PDB file of C-alpha atoms in Angstrom:
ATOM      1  CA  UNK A 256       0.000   0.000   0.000  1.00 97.00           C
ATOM      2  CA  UNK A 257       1.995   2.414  -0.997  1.00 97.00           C
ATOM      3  CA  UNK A 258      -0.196   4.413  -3.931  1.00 97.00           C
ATOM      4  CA  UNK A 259      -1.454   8.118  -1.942  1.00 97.00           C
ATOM      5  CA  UNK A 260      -5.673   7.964  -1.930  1.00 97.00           C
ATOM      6  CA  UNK A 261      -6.725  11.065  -3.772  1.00 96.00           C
ATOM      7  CA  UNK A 262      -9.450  13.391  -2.579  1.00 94.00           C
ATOM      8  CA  UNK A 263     -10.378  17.240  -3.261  1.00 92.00           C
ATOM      9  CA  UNK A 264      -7.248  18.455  -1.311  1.00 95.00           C
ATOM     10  CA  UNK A 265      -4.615  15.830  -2.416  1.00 96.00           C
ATOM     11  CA  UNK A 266      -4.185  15.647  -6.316  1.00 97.00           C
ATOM     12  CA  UNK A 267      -1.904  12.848  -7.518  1.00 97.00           C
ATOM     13  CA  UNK A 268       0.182  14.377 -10.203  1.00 97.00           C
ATOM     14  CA  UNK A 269       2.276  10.759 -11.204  1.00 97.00           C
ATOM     15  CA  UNK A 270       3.124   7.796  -9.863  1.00 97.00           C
ATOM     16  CA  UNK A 271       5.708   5.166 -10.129  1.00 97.00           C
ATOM     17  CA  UNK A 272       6.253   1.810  -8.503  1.00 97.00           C
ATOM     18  CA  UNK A 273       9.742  -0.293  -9.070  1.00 97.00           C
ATOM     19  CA  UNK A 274      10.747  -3.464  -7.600  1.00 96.00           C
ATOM     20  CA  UNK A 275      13.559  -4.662  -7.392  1.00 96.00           C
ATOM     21  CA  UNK A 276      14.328  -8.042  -8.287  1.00 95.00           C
ATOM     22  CA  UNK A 277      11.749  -7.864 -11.142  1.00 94.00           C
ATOM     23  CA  UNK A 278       8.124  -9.321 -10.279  1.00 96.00           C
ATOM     24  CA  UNK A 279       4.809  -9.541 -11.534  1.00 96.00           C
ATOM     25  CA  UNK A 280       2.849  -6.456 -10.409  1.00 97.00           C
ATOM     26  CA  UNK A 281      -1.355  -6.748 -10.194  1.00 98.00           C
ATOM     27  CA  UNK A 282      -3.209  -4.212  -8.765  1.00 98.00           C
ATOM     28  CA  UNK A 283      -6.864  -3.750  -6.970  1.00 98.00           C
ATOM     29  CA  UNK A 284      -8.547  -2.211  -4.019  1.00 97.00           C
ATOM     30  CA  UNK A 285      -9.894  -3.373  -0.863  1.00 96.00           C
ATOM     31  CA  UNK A 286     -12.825  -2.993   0.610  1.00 95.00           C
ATOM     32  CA  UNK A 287     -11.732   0.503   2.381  1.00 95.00           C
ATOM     33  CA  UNK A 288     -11.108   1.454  -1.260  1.00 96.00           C
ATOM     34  CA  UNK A 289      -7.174   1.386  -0.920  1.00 97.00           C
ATOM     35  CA  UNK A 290      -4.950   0.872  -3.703  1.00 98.00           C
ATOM     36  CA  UNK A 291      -3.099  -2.808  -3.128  1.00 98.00           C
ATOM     37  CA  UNK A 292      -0.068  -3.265  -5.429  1.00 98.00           C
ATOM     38  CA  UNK A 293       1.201  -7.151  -5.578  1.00 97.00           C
ATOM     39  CA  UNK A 294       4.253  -8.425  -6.299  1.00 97.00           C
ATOM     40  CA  UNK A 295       5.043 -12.005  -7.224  1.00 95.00           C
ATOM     41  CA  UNK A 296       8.681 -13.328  -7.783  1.00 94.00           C
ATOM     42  CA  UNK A 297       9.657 -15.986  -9.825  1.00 91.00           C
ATOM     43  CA  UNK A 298      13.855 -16.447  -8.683  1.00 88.00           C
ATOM     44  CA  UNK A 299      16.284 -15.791  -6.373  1.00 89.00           C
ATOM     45  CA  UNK A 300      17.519 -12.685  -4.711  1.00 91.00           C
ATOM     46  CA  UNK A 301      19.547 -11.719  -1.770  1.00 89.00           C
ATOM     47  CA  UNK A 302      18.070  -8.455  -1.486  1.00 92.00           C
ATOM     48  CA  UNK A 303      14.884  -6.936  -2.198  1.00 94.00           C
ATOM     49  CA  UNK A 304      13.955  -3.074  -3.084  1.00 96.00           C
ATOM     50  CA  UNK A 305      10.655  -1.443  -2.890  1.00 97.00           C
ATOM     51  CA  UNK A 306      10.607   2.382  -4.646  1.00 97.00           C
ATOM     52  CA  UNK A 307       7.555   4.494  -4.844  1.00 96.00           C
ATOM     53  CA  UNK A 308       8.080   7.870  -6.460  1.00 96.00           C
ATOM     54  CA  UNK A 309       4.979  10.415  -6.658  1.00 96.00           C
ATOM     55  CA  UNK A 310       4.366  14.116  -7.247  1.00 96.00           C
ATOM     56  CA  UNK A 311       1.222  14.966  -5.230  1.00 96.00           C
ATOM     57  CA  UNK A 312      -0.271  18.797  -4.914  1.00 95.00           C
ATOM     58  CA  UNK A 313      -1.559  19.026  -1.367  1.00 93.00           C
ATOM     59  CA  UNK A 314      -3.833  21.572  -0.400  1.00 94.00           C
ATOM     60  CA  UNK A 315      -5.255  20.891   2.541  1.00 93.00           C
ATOM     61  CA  UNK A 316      -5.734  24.256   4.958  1.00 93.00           C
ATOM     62  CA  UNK A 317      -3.506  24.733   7.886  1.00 89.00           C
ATOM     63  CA  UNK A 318      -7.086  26.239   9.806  1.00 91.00           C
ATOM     64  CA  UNK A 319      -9.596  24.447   8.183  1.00 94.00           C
ATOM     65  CA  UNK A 320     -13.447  25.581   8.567  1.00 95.00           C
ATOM     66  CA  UNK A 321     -15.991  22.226   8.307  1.00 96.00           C
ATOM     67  CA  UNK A 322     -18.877  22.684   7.948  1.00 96.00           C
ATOM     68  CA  UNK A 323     -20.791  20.226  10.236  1.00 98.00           C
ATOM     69  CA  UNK A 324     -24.097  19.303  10.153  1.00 98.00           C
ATOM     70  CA  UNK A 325     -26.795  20.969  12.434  1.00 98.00           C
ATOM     71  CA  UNK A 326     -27.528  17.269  13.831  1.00 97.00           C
ATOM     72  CA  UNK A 327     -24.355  16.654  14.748  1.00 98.00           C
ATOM     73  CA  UNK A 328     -22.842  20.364  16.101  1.00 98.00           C
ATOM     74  CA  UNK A 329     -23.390  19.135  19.540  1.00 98.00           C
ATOM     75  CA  UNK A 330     -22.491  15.778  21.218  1.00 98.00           C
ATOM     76  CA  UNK A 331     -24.190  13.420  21.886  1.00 97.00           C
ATOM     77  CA  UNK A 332     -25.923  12.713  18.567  1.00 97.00           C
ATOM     78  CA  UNK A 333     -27.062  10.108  16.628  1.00 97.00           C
ATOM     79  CA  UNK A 334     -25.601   8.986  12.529  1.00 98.00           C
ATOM     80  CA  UNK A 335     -28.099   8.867  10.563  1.00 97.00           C
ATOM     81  CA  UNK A 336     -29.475   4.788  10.022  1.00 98.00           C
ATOM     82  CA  UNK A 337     -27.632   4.610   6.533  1.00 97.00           C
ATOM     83  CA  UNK A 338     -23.969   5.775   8.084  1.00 98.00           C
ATOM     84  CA  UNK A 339     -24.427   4.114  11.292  1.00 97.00           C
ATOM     85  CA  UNK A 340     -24.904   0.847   9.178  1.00 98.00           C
ATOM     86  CA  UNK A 341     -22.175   2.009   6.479  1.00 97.00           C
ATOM     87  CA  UNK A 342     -19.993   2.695   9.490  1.00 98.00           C
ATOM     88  CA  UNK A 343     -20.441  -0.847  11.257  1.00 97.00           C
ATOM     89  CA  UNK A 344     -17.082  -1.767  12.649  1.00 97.00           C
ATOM     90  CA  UNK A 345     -15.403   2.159  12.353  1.00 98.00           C
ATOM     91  CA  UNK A 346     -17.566   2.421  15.137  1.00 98.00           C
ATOM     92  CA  UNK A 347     -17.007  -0.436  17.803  1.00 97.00           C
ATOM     93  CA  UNK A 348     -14.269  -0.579  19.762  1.00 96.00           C
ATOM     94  CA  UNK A 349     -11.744  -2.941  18.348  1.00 95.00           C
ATOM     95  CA  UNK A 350      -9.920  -4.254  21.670  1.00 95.00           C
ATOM     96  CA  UNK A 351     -11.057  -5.773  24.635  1.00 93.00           C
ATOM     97  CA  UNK A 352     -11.747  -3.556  27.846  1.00 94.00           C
ATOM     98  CA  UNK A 353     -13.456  -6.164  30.261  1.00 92.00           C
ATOM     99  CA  UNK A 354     -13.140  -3.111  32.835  1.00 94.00           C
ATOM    100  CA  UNK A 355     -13.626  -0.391  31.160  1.00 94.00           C
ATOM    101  CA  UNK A 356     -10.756   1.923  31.871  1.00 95.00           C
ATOM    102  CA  UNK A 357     -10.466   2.973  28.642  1.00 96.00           C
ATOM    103  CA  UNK A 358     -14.557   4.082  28.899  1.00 94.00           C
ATOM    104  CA  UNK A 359     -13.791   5.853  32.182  1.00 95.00           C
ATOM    105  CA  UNK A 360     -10.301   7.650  30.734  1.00 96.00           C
ATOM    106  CA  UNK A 361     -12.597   9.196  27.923  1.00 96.00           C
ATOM    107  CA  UNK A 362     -15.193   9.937  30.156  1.00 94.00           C
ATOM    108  CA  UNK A 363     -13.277  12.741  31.573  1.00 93.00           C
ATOM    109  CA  UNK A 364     -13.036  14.578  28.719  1.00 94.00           C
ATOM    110  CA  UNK A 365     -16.643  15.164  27.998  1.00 94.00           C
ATOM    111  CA  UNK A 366     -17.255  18.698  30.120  1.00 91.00           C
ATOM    112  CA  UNK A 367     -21.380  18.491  29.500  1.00 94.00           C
ATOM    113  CA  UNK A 368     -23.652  16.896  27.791  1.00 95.00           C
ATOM    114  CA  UNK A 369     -24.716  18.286  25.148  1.00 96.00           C
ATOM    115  CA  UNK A 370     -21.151  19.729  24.658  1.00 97.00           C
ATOM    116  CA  UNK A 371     -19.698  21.245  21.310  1.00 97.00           C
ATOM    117  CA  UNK A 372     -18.898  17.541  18.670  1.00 98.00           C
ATOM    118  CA  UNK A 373     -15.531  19.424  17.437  1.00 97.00           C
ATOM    119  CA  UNK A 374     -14.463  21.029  20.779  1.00 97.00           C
ATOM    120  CA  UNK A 375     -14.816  17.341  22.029  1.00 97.00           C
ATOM    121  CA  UNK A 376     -13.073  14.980  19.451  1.00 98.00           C
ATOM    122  CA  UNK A 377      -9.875  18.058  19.819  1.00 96.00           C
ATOM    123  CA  UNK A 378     -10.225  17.763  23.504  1.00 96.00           C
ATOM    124  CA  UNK A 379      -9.871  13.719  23.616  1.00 97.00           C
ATOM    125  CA  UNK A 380      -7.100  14.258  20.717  1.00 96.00           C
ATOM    126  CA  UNK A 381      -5.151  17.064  23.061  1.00 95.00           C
ATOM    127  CA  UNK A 382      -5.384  14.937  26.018  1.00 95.00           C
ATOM    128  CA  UNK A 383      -4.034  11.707  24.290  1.00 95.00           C
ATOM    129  CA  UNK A 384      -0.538  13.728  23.170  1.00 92.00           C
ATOM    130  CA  UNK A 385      -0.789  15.466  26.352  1.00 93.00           C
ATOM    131  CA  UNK A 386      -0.545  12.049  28.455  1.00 94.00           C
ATOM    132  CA  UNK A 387       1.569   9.810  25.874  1.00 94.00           C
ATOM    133  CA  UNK A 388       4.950  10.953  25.464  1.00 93.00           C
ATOM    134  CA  UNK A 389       5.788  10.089  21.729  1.00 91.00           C
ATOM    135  CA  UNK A 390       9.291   7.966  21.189  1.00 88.00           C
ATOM    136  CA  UNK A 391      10.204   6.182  17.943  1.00 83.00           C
ATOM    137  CA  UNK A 392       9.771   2.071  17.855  1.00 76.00           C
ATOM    138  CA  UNK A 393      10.640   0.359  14.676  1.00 72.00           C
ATOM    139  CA  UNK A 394       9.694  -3.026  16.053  1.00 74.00           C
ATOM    140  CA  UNK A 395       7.125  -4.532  14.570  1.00 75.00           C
ATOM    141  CA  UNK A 396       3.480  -4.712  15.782  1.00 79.00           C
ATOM    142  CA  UNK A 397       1.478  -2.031  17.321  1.00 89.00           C
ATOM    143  CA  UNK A 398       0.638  -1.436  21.464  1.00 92.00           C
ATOM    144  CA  UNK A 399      -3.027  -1.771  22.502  1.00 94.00           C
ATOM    145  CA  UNK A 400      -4.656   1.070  23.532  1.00 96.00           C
ATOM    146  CA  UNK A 401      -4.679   0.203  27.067  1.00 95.00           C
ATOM    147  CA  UNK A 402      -1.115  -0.477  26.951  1.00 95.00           C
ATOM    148  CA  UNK A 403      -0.245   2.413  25.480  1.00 95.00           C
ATOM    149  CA  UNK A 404      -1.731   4.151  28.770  1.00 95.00           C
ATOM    150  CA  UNK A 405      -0.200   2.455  31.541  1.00 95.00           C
ATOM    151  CA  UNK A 406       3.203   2.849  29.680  1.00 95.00           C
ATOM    152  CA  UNK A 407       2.515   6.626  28.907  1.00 95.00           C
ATOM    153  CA  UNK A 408       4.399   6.828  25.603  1.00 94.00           C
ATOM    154  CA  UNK A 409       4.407   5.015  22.151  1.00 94.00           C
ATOM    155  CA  UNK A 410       4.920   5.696  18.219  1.00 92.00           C
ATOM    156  CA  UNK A 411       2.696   7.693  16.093  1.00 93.00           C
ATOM    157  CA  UNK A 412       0.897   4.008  15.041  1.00 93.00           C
ATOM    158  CA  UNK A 413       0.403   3.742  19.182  1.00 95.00           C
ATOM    159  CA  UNK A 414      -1.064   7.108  19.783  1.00 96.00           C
ATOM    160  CA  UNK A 415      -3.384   6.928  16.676  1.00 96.00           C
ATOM    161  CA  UNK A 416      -4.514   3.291  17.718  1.00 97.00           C
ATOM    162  CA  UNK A 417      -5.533   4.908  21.514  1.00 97.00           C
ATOM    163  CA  UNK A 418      -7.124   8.056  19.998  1.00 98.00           C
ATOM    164  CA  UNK A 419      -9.013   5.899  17.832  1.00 98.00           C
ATOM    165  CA  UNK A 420     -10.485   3.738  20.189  1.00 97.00           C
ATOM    166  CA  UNK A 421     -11.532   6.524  22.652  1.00 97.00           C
ATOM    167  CA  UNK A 422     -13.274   8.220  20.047  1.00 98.00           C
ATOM    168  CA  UNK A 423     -14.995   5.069  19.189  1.00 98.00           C
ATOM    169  CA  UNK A 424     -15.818   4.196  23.139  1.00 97.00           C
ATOM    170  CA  UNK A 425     -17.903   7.505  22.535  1.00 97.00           C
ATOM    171  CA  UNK A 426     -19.851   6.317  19.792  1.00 97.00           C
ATOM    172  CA  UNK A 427     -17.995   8.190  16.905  1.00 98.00           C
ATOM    173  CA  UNK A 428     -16.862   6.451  13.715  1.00 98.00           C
ATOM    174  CA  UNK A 429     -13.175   6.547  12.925  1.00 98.00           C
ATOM    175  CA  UNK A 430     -11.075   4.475  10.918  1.00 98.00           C
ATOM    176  CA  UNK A 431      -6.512   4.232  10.853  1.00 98.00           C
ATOM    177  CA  UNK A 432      -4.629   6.047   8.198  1.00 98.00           C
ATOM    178  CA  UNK A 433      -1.130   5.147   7.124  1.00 97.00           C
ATOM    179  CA  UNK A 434       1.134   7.446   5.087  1.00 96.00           C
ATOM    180  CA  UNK A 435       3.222  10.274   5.406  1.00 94.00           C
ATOM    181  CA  UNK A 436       3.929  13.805   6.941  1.00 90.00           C
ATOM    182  CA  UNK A 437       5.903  16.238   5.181  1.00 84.00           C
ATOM    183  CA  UNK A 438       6.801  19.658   7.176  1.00 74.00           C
ATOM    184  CA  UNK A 439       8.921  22.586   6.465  1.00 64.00           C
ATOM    185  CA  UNK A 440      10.163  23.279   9.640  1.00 58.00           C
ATOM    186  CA  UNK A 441      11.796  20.801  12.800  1.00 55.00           C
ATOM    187  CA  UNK A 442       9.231  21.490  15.356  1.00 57.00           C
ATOM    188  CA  UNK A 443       6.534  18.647  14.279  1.00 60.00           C
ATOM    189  CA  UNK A 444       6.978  15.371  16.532  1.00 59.00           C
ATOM    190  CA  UNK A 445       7.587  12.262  14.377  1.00 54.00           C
ATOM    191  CA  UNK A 446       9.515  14.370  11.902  1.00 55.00           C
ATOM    192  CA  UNK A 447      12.605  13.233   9.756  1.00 48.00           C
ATOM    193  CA  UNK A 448      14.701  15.720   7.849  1.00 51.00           C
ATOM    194  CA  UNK A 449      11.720  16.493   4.920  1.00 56.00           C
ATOM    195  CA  UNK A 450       9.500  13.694   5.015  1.00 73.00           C
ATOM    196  CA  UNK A 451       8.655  10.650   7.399  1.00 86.00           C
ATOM    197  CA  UNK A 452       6.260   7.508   7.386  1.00 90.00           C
ATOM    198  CA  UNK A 453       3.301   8.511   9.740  1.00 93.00           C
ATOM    199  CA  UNK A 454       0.039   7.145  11.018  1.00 95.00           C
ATOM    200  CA  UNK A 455      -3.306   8.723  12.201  1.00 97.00           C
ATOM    201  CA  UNK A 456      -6.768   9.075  12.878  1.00 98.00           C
ATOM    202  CA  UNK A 457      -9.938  10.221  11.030  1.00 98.00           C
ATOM    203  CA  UNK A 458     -13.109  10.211  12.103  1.00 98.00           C
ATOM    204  CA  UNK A 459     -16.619  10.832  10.611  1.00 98.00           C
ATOM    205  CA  UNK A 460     -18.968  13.618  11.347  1.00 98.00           C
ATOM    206  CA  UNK A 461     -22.086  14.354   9.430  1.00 98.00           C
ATOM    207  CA  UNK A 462     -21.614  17.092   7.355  1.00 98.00           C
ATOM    208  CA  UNK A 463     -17.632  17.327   7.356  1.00 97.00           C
ATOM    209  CA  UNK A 464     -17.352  13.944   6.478  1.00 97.00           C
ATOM    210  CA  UNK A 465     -13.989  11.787   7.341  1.00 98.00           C
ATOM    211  CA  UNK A 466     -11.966  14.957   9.541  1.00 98.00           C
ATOM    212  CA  UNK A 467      -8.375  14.017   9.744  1.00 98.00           C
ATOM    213  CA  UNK A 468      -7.097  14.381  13.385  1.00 97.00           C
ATOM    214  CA  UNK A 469      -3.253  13.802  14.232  1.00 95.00           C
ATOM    215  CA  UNK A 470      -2.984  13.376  17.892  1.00 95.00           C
ATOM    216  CA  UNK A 471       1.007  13.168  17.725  1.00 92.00           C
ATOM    217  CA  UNK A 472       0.850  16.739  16.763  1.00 89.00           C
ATOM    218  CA  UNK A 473      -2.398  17.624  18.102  1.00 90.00           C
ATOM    219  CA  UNK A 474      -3.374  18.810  14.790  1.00 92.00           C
ATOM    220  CA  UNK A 475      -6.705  18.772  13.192  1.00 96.00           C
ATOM    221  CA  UNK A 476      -6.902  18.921   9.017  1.00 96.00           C
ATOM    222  CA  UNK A 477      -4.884  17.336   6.623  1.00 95.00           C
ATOM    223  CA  UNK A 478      -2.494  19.931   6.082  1.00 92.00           C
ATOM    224  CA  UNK A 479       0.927  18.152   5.883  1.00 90.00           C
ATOM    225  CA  UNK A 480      -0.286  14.657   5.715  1.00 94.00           C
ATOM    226  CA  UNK A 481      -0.393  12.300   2.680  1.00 95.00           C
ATOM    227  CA  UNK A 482      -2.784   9.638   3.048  1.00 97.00           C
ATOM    228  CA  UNK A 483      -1.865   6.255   1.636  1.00 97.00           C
ATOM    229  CA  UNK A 484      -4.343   3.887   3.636  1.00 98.00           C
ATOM    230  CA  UNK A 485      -7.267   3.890   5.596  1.00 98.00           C
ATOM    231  CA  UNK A 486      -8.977   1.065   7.551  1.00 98.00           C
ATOM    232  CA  UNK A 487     -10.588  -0.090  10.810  1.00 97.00           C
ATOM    233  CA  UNK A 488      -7.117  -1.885  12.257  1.00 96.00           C
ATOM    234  CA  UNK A 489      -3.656  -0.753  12.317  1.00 95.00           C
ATOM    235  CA  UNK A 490      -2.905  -4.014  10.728  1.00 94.00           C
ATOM    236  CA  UNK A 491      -4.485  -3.683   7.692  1.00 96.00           C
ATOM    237  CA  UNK A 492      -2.665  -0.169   6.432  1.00 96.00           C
ATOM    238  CA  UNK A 493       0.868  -1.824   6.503  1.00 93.00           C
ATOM    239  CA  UNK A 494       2.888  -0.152   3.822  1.00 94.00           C
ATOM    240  CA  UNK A 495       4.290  -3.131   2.767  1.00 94.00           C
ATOM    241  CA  UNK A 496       3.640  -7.083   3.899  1.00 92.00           C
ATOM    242  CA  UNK A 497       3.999 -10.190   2.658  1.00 90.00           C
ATOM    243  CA  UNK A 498       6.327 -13.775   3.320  1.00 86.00           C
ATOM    244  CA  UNK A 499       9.486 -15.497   1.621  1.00 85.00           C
ATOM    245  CA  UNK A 500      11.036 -19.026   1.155  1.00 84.00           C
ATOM    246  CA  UNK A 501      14.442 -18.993   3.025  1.00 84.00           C
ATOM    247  CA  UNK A 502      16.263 -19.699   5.876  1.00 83.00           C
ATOM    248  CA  UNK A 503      15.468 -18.180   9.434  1.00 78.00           C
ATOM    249  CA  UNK A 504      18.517 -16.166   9.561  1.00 81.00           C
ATOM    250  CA  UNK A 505      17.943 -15.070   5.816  1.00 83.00           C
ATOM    251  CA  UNK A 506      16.696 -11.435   6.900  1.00 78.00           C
ATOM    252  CA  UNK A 507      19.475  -9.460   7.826  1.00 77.00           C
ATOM    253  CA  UNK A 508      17.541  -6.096   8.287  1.00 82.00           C
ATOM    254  CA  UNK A 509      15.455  -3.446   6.514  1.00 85.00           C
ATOM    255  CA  UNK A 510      15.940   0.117   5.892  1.00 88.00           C
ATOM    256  CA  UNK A 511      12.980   2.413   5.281  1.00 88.00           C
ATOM    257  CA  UNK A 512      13.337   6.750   3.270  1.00 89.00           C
ATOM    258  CA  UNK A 513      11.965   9.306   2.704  1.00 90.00           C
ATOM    259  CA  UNK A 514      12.945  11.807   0.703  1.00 88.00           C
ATOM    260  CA  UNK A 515      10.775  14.678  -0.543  1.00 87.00           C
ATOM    261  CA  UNK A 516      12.066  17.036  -3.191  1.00 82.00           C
ATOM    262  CA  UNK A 517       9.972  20.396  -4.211  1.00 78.00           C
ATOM    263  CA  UNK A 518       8.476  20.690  -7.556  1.00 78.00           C
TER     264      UNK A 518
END
């Protein structure tokens, strides 16, 4: 998954996918509508390259306006029967919480009820970066939401997963989104000299539609941020996953850049 998802502020201007040894590419979408590129291999290699090179026009407002619907200004509210079925799964809580201290942790961000729906969903996003200190982790796999509490920091993939799932405790629709952040200046956390690989949240609201929340940078709007995938689990937006015939010790490490020239 490594093809950007176009929508009114994202253009895709060109895009180019090599692989190294050569392969058999196919191409088709999932059912969240993202662009899955497959590779087969017929031979041997001892080393194996992935390049995807796009120009993309982005945008996307640093102070976006949205214009919400009057149902839906003030939580709590109710989707309309059409999204709430279209939304299924976006909406339930995707870990278990036999307890529910994830429940209560939300809970404390919701002043009133009714209480403003954007004021909210900022609020819960605020108080995630606030409380989770963000650090780097290239192992694989992804901390619960949970865990990512009672540890108090994780990766952007981490923080996402947790801001997801609180939103969702409330009731709101929100699905994971994979791709990258691009920045001109040092000060944005997750950042890597022009470009980096970055994961985060959006969630529906009638009206706006899918409103792109990054609670590593407690930004709201999808200024900077180039979405590649979007689904209901962190697991199914992986950039790039598969399986090979070898040895155990075959793999003797992966390196993963950015770069991000203007055009």
């Amino acid at each position: 998954m490594l093809r950007p998802r176009e929508t009114r502020e994202l253009r895709l201007m060109s895009f180019d996918l090599l692989v190294h040894p050569d392969a058999v590419v196919t191409w088709a979408h999932d059912v969240g509508g993202n662009a899955v590129a497959t590779a087969s291999f017929a031979g041997l290699t001892d080393v194996l390259t992935i390049e995807s090179r796009m120009t993309v026009d982005l945008v996307a407002p640093t102070w976006p306006v949205f214009d919400i619907a009057a149902s839906a200004q003030h939580y709590p509210f109710r989707y309309s029967a059409e999204d709430w079925t279209d939304l299924g799964a976006l909406a339930r809580p995707q870990y278990v919480d036999v307890a529910g201290r994830l429940s209560g942790w939300v809970e404390s961000f919701v002043m009133a009820r009714p209480t403003d729906t954007l004021s909210l969903l900022r609020d819960v996003a605020n108080g995630v970066s606030g409380q989770i200190n963000y650090q780097s982790r290239e192992v694989e796999g992804t901390q619960g939401p949970l865990e990512t509490l009672d540890r108090g920091w994780g990766s952007c993939r981490d923080i996402a997963v947790l801001f997801a799932e609180a939103v969702r405790t409330l009731g709101f629709g929100a699905r994971i989104v994979s791709g990258y952040l691009y920045v001109a200046s040092s000060d944005i956390i997750g950042w890597t000299d022009a470009g980096s690989t970055h994961a985060w949240v959006e969630v529906f609201v009638p009206g706006a539609g899918w409103i792109a929340f990054d609670p590593t940078n407690r930004s709201m709007g999808s200024a900077n941020l180039i979405p590649v995938a979007a689904a209901r689990h962190i697991t199914q937006v992986a950039p790039v996953s598969g399986s090979f015939h070898g040895r155990s010790g075959d793999v003797m490490g992966m390196h993963v850049e950015v770069a991000v020239t203007p055009a």
